[in-house]
PDB file of C-alpha atoms and ligand atoms in Angstrom:
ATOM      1  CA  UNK K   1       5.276  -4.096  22.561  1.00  0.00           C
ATOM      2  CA  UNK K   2       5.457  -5.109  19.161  1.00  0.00           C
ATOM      3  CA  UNK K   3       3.113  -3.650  17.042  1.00  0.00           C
ATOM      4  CA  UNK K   4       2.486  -4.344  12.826  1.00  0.00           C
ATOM      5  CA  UNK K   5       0.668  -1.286  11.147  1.00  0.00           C
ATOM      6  CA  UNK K   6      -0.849  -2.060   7.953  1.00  0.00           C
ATOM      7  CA  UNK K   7      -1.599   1.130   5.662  1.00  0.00           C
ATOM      8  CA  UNK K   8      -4.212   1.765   2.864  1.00  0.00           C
ATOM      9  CA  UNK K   9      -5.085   4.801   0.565  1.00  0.00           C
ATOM     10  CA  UNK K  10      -6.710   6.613   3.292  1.00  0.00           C
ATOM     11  CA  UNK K  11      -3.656   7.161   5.371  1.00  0.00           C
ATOM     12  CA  UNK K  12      -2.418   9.415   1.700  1.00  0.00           C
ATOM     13  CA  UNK K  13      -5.829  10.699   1.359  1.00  0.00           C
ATOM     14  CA  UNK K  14      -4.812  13.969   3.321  1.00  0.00           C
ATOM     15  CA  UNK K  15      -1.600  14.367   1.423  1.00  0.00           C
ATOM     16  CA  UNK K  16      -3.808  14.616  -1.744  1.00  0.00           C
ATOM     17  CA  UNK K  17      -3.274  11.197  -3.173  1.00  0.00           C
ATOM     18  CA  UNK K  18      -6.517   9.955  -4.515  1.00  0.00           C
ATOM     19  CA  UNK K  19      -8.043   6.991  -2.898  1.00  0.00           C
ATOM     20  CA  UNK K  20      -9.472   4.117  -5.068  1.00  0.00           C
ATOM     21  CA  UNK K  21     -13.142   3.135  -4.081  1.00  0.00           C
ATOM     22  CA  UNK K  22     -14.358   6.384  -2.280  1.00  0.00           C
ATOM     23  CA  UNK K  23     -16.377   8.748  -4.825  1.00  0.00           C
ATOM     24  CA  UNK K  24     -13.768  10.870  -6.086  1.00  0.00           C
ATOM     25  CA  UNK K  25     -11.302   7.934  -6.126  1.00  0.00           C
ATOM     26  CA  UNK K  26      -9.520   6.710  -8.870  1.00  0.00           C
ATOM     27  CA  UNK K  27     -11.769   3.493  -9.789  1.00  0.00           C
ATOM     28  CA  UNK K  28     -14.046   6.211 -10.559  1.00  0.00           C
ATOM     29  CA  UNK K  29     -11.879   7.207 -13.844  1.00  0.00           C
ATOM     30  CA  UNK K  30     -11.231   3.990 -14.461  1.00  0.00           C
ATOM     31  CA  UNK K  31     -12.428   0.173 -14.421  1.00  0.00           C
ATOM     32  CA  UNK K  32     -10.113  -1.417 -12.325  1.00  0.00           C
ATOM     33  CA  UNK K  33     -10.350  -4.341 -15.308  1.00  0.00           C
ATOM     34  CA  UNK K  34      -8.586  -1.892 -17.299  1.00  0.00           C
ATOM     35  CA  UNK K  35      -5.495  -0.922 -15.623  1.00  0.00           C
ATOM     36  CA  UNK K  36      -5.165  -3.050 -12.796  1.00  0.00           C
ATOM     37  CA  UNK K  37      -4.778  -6.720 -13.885  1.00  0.00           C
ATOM     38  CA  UNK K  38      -1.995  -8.636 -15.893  1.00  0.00           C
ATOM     39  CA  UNK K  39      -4.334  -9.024 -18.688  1.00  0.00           C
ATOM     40  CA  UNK K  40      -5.182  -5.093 -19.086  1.00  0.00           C
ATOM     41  CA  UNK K  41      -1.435  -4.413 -19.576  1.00  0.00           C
ATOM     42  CA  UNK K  42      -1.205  -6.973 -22.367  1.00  0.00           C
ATOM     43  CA  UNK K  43      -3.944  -5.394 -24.356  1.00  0.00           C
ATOM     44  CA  UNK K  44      -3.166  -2.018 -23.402  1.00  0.00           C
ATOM     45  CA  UNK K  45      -0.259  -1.124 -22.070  1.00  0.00           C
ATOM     46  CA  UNK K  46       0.258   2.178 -23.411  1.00  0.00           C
ATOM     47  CA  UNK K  47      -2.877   2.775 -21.363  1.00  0.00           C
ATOM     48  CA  UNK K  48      -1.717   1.668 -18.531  1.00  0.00           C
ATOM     49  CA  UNK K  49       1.599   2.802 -18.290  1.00  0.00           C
ATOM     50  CA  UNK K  50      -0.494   6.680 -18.903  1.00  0.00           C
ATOM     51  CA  UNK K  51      -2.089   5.608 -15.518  1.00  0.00           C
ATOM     52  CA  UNK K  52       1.015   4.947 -14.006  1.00  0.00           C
ATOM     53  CA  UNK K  53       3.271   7.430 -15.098  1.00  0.00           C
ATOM     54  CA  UNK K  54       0.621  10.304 -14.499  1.00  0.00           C
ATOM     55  CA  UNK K  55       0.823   9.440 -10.673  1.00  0.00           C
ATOM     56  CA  UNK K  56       4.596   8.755 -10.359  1.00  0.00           C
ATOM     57  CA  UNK K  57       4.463  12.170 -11.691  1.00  0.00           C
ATOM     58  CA  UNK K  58       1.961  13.682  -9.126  1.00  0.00           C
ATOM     59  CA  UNK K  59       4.497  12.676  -6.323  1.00  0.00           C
ATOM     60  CA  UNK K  60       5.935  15.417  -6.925  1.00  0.00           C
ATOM     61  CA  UNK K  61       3.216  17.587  -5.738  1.00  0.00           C
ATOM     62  CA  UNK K  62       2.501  15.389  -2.037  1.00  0.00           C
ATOM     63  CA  UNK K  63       3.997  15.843   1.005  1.00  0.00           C
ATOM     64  CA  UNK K  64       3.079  13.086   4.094  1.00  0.00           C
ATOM     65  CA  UNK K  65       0.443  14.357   6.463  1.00  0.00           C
ATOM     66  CA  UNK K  66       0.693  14.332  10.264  1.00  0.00           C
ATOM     67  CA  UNK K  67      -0.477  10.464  10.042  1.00  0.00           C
ATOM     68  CA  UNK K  68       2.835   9.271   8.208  1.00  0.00           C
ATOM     69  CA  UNK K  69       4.547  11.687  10.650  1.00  0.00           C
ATOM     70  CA  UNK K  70       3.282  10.303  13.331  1.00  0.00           C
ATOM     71  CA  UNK K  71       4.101   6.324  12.118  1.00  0.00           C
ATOM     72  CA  UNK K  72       7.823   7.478  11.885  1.00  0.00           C
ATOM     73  CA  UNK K  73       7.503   8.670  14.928  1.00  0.00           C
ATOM     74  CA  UNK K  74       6.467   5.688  16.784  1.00  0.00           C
ATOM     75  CA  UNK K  75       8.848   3.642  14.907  1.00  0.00           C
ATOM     76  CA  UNK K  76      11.628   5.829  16.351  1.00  0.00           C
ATOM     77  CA  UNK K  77      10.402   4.798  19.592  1.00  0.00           C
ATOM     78  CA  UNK K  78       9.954   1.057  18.991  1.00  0.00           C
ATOM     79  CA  UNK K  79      11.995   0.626  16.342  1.00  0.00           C
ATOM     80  CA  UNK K  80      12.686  -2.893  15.066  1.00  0.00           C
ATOM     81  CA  UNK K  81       9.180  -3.808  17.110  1.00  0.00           C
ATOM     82  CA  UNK K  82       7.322  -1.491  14.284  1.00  0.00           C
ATOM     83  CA  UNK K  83       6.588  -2.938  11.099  1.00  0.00           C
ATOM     84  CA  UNK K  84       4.479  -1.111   9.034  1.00  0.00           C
ATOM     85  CA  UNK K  85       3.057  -3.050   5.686  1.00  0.00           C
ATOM     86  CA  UNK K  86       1.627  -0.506   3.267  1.00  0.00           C
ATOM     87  CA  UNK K  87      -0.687  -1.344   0.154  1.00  0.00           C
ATOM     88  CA  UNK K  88       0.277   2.072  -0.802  1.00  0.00           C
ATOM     89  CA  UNK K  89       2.507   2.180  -4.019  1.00  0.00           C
ATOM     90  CA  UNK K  90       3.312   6.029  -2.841  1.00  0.00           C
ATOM     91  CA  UNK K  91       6.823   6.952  -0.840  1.00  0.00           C
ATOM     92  CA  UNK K  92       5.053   8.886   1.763  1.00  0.00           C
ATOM     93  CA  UNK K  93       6.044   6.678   4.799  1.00  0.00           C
ATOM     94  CA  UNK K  94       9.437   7.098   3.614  1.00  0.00           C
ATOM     95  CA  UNK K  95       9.575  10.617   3.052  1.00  0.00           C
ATOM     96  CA  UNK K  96       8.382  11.166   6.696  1.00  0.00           C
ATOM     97  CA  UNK K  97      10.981   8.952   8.047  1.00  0.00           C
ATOM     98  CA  UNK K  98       9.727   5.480   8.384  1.00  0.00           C
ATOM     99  CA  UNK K  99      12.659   2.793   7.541  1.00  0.00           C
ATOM    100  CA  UNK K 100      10.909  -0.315   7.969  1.00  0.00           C
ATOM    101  CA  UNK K 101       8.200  -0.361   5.208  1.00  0.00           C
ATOM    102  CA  UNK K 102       6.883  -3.451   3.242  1.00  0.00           C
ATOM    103  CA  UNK K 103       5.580  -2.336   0.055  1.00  0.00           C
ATOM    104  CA  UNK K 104       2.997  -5.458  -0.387  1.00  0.00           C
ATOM    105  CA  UNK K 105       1.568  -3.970  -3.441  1.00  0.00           C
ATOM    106  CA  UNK K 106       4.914  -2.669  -5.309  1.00  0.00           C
ATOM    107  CA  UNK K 107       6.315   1.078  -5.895  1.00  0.00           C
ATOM    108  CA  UNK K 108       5.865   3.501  -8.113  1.00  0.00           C
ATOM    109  CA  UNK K 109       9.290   4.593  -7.741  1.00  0.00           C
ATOM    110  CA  UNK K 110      10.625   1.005  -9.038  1.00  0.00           C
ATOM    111  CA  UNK K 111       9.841  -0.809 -12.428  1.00  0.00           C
ATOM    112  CA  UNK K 112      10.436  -4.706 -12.897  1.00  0.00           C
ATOM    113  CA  UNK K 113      11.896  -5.941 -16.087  1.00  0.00           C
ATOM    114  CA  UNK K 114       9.684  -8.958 -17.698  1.00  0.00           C
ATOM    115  CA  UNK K 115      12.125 -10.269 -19.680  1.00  0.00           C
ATOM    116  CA  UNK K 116      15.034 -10.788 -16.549  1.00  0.00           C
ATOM    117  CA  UNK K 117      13.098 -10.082 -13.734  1.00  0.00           C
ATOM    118  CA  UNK K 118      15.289  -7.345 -12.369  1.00  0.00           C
ATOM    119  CA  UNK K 119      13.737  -4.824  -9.942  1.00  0.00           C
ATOM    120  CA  UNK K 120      15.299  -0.997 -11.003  1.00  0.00           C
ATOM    121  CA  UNK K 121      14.256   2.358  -8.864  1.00  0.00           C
ATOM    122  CA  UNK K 122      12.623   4.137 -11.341  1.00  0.00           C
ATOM    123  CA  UNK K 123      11.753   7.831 -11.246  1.00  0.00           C
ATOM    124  CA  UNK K 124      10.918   8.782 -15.247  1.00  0.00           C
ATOM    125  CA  UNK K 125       7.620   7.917 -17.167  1.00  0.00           C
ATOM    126  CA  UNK K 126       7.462   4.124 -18.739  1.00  0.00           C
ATOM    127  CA  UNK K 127       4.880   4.891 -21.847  1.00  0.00           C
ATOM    128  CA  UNK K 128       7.811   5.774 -23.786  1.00  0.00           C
ATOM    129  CA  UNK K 129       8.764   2.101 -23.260  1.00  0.00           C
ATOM    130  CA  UNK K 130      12.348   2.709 -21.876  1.00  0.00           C
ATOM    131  CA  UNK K 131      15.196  -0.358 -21.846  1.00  0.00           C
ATOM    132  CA  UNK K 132      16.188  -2.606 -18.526  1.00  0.00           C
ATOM    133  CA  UNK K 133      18.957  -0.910 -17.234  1.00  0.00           C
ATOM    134  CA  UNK K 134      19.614  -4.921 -16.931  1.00  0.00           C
ATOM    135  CA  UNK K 135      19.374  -6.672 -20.121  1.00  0.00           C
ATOM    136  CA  UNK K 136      18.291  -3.869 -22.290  1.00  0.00           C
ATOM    137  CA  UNK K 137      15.179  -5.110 -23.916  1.00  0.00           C
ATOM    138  CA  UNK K 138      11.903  -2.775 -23.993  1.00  0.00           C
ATOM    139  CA  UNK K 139       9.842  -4.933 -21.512  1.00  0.00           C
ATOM    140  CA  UNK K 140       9.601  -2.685 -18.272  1.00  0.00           C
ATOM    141  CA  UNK K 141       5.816  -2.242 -16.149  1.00  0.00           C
ATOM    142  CA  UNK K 142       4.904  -0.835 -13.279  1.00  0.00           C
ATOM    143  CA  UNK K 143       6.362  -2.653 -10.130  1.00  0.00           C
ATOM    144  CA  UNK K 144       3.579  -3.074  -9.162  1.00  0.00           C
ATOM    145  CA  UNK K 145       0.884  -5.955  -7.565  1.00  0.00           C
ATOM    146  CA  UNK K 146      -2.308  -6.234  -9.610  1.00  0.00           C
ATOM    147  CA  UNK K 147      -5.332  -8.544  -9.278  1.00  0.00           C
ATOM    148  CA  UNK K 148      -4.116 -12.263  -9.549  1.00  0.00           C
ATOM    149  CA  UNK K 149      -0.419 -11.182  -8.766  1.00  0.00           C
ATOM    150  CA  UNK K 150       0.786 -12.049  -5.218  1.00  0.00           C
ATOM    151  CA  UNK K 151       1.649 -10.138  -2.713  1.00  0.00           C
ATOM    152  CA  UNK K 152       4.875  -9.169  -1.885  1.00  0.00           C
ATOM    153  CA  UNK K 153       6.550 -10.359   1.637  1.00  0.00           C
ATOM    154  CA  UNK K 154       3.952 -12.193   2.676  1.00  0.00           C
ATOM    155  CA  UNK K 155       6.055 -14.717   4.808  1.00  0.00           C
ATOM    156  CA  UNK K 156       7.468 -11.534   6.523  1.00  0.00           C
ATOM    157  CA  UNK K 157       4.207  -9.846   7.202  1.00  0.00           C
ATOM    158  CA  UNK K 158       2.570 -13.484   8.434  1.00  0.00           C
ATOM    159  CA  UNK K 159       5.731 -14.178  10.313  1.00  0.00           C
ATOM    160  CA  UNK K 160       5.583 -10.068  12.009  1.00  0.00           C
ATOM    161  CA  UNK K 161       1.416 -11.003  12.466  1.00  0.00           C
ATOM    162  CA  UNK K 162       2.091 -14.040  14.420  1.00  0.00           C
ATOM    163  CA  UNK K 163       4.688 -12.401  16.707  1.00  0.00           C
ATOM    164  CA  UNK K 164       2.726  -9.077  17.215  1.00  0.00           C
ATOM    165  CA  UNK K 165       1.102  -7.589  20.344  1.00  0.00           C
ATOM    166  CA  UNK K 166      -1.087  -5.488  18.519  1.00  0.00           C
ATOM    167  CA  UNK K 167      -2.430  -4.839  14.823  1.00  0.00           C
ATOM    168  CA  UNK K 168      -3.475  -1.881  13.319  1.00  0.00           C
ATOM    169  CA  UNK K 169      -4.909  -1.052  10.423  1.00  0.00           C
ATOM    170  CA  UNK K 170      -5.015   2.654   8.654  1.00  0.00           C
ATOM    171  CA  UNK K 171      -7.029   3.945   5.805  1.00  0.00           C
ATOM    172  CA  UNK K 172      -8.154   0.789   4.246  1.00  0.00           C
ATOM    173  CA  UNK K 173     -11.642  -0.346   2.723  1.00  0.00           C
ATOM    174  CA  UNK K 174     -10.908  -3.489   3.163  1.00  0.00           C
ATOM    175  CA  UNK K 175     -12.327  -5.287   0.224  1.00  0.00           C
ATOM    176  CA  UNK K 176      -8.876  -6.257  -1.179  1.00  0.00           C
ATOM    177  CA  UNK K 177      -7.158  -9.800  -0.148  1.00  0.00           C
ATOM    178  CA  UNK K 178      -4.974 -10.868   1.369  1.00  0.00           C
ATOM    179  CA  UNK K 179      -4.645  -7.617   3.328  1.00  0.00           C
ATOM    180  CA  UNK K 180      -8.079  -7.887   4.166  1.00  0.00           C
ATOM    181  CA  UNK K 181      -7.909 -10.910   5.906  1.00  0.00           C
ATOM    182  CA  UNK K 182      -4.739  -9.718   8.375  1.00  0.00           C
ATOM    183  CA  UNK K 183      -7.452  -8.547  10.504  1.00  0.00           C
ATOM    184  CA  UNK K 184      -8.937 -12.016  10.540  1.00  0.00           C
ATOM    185  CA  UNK K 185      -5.146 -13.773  11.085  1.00  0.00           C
ATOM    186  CA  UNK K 186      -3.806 -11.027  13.880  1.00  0.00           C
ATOM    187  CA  UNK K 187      -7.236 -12.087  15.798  1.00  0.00           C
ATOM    188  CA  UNK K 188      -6.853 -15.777  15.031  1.00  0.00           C
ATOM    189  CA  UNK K 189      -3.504 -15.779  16.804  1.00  0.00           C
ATOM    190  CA  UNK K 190      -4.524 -13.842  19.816  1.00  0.00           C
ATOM    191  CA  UNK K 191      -3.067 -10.390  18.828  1.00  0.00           C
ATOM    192  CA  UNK K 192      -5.384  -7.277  19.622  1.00  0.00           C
ATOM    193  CA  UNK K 193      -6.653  -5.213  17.093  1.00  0.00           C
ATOM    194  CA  UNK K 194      -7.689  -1.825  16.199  1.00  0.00           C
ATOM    195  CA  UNK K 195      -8.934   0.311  13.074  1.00  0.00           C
ATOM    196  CA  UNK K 196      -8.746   3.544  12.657  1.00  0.00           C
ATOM    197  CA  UNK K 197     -10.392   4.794   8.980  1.00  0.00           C
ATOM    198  CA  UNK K 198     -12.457   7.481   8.037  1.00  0.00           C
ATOM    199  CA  UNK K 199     -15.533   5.040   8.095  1.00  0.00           C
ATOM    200  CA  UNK K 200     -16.169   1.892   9.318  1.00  0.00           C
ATOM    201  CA  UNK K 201     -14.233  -1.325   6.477  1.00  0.00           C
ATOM    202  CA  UNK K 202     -15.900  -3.921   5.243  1.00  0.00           C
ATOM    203  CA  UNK K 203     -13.748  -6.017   7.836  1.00  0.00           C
ATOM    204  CA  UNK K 204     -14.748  -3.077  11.121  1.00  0.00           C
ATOM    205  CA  UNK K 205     -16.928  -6.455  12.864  1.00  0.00           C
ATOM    206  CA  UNK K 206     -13.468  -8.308  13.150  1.00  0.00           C
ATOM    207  CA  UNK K 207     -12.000  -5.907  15.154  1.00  0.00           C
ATOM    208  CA  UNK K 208     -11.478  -5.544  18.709  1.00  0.00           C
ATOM    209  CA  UNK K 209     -11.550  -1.799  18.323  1.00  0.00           C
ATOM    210  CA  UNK K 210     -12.745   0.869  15.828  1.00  0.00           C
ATOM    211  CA  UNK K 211     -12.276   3.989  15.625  1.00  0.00           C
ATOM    212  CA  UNK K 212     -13.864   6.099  12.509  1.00  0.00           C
ATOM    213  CA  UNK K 213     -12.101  10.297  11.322  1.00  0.00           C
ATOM    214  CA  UNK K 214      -9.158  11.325   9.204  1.00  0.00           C
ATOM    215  CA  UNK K 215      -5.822   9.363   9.596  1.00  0.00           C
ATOM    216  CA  UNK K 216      -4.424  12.659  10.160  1.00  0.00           C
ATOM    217  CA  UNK K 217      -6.236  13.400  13.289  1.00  0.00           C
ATOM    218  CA  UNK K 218      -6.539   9.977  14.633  1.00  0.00           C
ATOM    219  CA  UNK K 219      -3.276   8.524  13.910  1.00  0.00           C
ATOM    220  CA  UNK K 220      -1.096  11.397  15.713  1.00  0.00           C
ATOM    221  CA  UNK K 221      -3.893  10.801  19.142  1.00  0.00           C
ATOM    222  CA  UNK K 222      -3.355   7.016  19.225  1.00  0.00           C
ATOM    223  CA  UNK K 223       0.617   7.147  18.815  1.00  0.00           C
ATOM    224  CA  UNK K 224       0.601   9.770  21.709  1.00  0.00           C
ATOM    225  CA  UNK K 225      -1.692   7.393  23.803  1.00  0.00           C
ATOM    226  CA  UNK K 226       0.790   4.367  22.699  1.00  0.00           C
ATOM    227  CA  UNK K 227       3.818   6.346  24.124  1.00  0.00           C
ATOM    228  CA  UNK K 228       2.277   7.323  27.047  1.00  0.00           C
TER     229      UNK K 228
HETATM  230  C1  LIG C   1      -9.656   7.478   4.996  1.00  0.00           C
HETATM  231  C2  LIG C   1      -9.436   8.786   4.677  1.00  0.00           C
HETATM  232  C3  LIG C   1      -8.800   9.550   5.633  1.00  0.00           C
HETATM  233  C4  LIG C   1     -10.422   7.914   3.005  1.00  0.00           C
HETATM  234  N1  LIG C   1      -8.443   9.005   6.793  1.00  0.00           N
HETATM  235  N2  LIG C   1      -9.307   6.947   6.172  1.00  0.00           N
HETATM  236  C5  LIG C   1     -10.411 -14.010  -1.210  1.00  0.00           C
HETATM  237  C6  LIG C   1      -9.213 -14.320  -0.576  1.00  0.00           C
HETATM  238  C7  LIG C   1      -7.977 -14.023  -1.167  1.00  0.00           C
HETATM  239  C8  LIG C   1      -7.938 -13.399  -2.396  1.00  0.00           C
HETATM  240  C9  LIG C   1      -9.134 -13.096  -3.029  1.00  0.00           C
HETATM  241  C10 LIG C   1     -10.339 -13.406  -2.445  1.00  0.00           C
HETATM  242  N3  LIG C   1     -11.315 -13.014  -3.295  1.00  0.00           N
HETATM  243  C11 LIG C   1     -10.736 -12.474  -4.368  1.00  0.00           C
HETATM  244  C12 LIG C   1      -9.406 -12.495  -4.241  1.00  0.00           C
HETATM  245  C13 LIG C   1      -8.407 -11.965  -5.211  1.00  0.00           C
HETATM  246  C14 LIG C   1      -8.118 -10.484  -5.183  1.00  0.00           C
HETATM  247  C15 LIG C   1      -9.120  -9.687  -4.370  1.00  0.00           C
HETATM  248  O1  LIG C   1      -8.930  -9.384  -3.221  1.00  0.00           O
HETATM  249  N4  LIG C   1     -10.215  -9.290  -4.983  1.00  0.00           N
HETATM  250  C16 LIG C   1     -11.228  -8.492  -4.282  1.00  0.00           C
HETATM  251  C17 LIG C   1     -11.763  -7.461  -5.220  1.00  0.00           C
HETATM  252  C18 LIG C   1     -12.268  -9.427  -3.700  1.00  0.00           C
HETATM  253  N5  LIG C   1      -6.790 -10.290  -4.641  1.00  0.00           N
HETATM  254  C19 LIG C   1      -5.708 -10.466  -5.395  1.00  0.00           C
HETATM  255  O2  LIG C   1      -5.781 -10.800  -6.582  1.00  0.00           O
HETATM  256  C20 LIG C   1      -4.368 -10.256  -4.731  1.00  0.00           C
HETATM  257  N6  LIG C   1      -3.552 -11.376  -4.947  1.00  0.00           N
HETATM  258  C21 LIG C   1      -3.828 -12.572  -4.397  1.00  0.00           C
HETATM  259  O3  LIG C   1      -4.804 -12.773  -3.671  1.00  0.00           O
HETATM  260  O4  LIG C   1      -2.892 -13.539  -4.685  1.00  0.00           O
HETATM  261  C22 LIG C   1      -3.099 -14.862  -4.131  1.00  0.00           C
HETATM  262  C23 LIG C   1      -2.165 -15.090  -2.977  1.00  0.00           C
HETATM  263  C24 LIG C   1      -2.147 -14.233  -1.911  1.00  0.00           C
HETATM  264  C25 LIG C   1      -1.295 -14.454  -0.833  1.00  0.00           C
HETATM  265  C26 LIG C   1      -0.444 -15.531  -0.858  1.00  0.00           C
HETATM  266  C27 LIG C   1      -0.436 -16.395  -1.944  1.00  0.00           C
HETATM  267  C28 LIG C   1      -1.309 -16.164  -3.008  1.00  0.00           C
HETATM  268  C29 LIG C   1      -3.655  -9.046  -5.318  1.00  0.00           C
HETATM  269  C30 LIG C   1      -4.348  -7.768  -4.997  1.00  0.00           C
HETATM  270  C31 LIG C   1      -3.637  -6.604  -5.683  1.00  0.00           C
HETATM  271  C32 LIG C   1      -4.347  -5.275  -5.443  1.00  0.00           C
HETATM  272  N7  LIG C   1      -3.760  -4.272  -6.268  1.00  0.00           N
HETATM  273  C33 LIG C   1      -4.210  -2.900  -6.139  1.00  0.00           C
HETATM  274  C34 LIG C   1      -3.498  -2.066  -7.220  1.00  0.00           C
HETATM  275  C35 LIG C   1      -2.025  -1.853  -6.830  1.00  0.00           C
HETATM  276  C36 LIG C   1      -1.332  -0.911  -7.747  1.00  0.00           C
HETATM  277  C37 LIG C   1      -1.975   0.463  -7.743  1.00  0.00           C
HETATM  278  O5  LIG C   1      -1.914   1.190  -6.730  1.00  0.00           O
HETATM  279  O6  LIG C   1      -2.557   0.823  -8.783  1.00  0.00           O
HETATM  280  O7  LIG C   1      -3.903  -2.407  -4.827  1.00  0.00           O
HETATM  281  S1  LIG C   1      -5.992  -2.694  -6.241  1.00  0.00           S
HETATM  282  C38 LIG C   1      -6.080  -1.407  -5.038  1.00  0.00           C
HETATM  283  O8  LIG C   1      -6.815  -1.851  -3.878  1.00  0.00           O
HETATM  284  C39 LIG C   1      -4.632  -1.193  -4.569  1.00  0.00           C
HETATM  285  C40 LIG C   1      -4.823  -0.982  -3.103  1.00  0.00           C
HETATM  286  O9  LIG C   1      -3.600  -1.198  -2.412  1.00  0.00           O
HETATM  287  C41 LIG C   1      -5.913  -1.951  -2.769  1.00  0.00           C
HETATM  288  C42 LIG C   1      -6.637  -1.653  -1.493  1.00  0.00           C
HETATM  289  O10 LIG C   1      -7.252  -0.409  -1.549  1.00  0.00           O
HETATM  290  P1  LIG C   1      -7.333   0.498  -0.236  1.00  0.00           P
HETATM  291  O11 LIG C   1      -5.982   0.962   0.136  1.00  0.00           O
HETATM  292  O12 LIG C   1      -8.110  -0.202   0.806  1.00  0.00           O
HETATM  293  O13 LIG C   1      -8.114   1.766  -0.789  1.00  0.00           O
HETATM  294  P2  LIG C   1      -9.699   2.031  -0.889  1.00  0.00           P
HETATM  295  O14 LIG C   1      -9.892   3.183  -1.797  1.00  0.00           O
HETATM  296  O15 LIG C   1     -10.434   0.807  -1.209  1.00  0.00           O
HETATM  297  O16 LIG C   1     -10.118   2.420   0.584  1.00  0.00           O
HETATM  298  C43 LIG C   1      -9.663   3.614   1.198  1.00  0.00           C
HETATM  299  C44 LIG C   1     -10.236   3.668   2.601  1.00  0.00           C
HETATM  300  O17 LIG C   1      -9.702   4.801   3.241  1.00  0.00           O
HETATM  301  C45 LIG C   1     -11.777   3.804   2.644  1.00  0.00           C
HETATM  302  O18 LIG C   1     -12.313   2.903   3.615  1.00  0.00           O
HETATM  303  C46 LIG C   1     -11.997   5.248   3.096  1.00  0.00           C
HETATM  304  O19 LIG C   1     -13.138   5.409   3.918  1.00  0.00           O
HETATM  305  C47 LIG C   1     -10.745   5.502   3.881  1.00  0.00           C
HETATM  306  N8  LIG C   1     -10.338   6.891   3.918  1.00  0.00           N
HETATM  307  N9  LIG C   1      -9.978   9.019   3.406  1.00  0.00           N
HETATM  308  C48 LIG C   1      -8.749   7.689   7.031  1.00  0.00           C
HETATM  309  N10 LIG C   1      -8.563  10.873   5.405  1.00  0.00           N
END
């Protein structure tokens, strides 16, 4: 069975990573005009790299949560027929053991060079505007997608949609394209689907199946019930 997971901030919510659009989440702090679009980081980008930097630093203090075990779990099982595509910019698929993870919105961990392009794992803060290990100039941001940007890997994640038995999505309002629509293309192309988040998306009518707790608790049952 080949199966494509796609993950949201709900699926970290448990590990203590804040979520964006729920009450304590971090749109609440901030307008998402502010920090989250091309344009913000040209007028501010001291700002926004104090946004950035303060949560590549509160990695530090997460661990995953029985949901991300649980994905790397099944993906030992299935292996190459598990994709998981995560809007998360967080490493917590990783650190539980998941290898095949497409980061659609960016990393944290990485910062891309606007001046050559180049992609660099990046670990320290970026307000103190640090060179590209590359070319050396002072033009490093956050890898990472924001409003207006595209995606990355979409003609992967279409190409794993269209193949799939079965899509599921975890932790995710779904109010942000093109993830949002997934739902919309898995169903289009005959693949089942099923949602598991805390409460029911914006997208819950579109799928075949919903099913509404904490990642943590429902992530773990439906992996079990998957491997039989
Ligand atoms: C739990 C839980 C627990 C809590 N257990 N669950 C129509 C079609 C296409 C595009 C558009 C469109 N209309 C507008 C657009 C453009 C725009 C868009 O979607 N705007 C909307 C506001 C309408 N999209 C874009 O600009 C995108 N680019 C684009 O479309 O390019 C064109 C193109 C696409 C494809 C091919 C070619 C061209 C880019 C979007 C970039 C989004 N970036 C951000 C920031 C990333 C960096 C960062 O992290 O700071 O991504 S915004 C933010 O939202 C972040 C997230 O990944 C994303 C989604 O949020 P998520 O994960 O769903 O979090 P929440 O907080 O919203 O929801 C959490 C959920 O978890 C809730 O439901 C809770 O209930 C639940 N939950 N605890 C289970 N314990």
């Amino acid at each position: 069975m080949k199966v494509v997971v796609l993950t949201g901030a709900g699926i970290s919510a448990e590990s203590g990573v804040p979520t964006f659009r729920d009450a304590d989440g971090l749109w609440e702090g901030h307008r998402v005009e502010d920090v989250a679009t091309p344009e913000a980081y040209d007028a501010q980008p001291l700002a926004v790299h104090r946004f950035y930097d303060a949560r590549r630093a509160a990695l530090g203090d997460v661990h995953p949560n029985p949901a991300h075990v649980a994905l790397a779990r099944l993906e030992d099982a299935l292996g190459d027929d598990l994709l998981v595509v995560t809007q998360n910019i967080d490493d917590l698929h990783e650190r539980a053991g998941s290898q095949r993870v497409l980061h659609m919105h960016g990393e944290l961990l990485s910062a891309v060079c606007r001046s050559c392009h180049e992609r660099s794992q990046w670990t320290e803060d970026l307000g103190d505007f640090p060179p590209c290990p590359r070319c050396g100039l002072t033009d490093l941001r956050p890898d990472v997608v924001w409003f207006g940007e595209v995606p990355y890997e979409m003609d992967r994640i279409h190409a794993a949609l269209q193949d799939a038995d079965l899509f599921v999505s975890i932790g995710t309002s779904g109010a942000v394209y093109p993830a949002a629509g997934f739902v919309m293309h898995a169903a289009a192309v005959g693949v089942r689907t099923l949602e598991l988040n805390l409460q029911p998306s914006e997208g819950t009518s579109f799928f075949d199946e919903s099913r509404h707790g904490p990642a943590g608790v429902l992530v773990p049952v439906w992996v079990d019930e998957l491997l039989g």
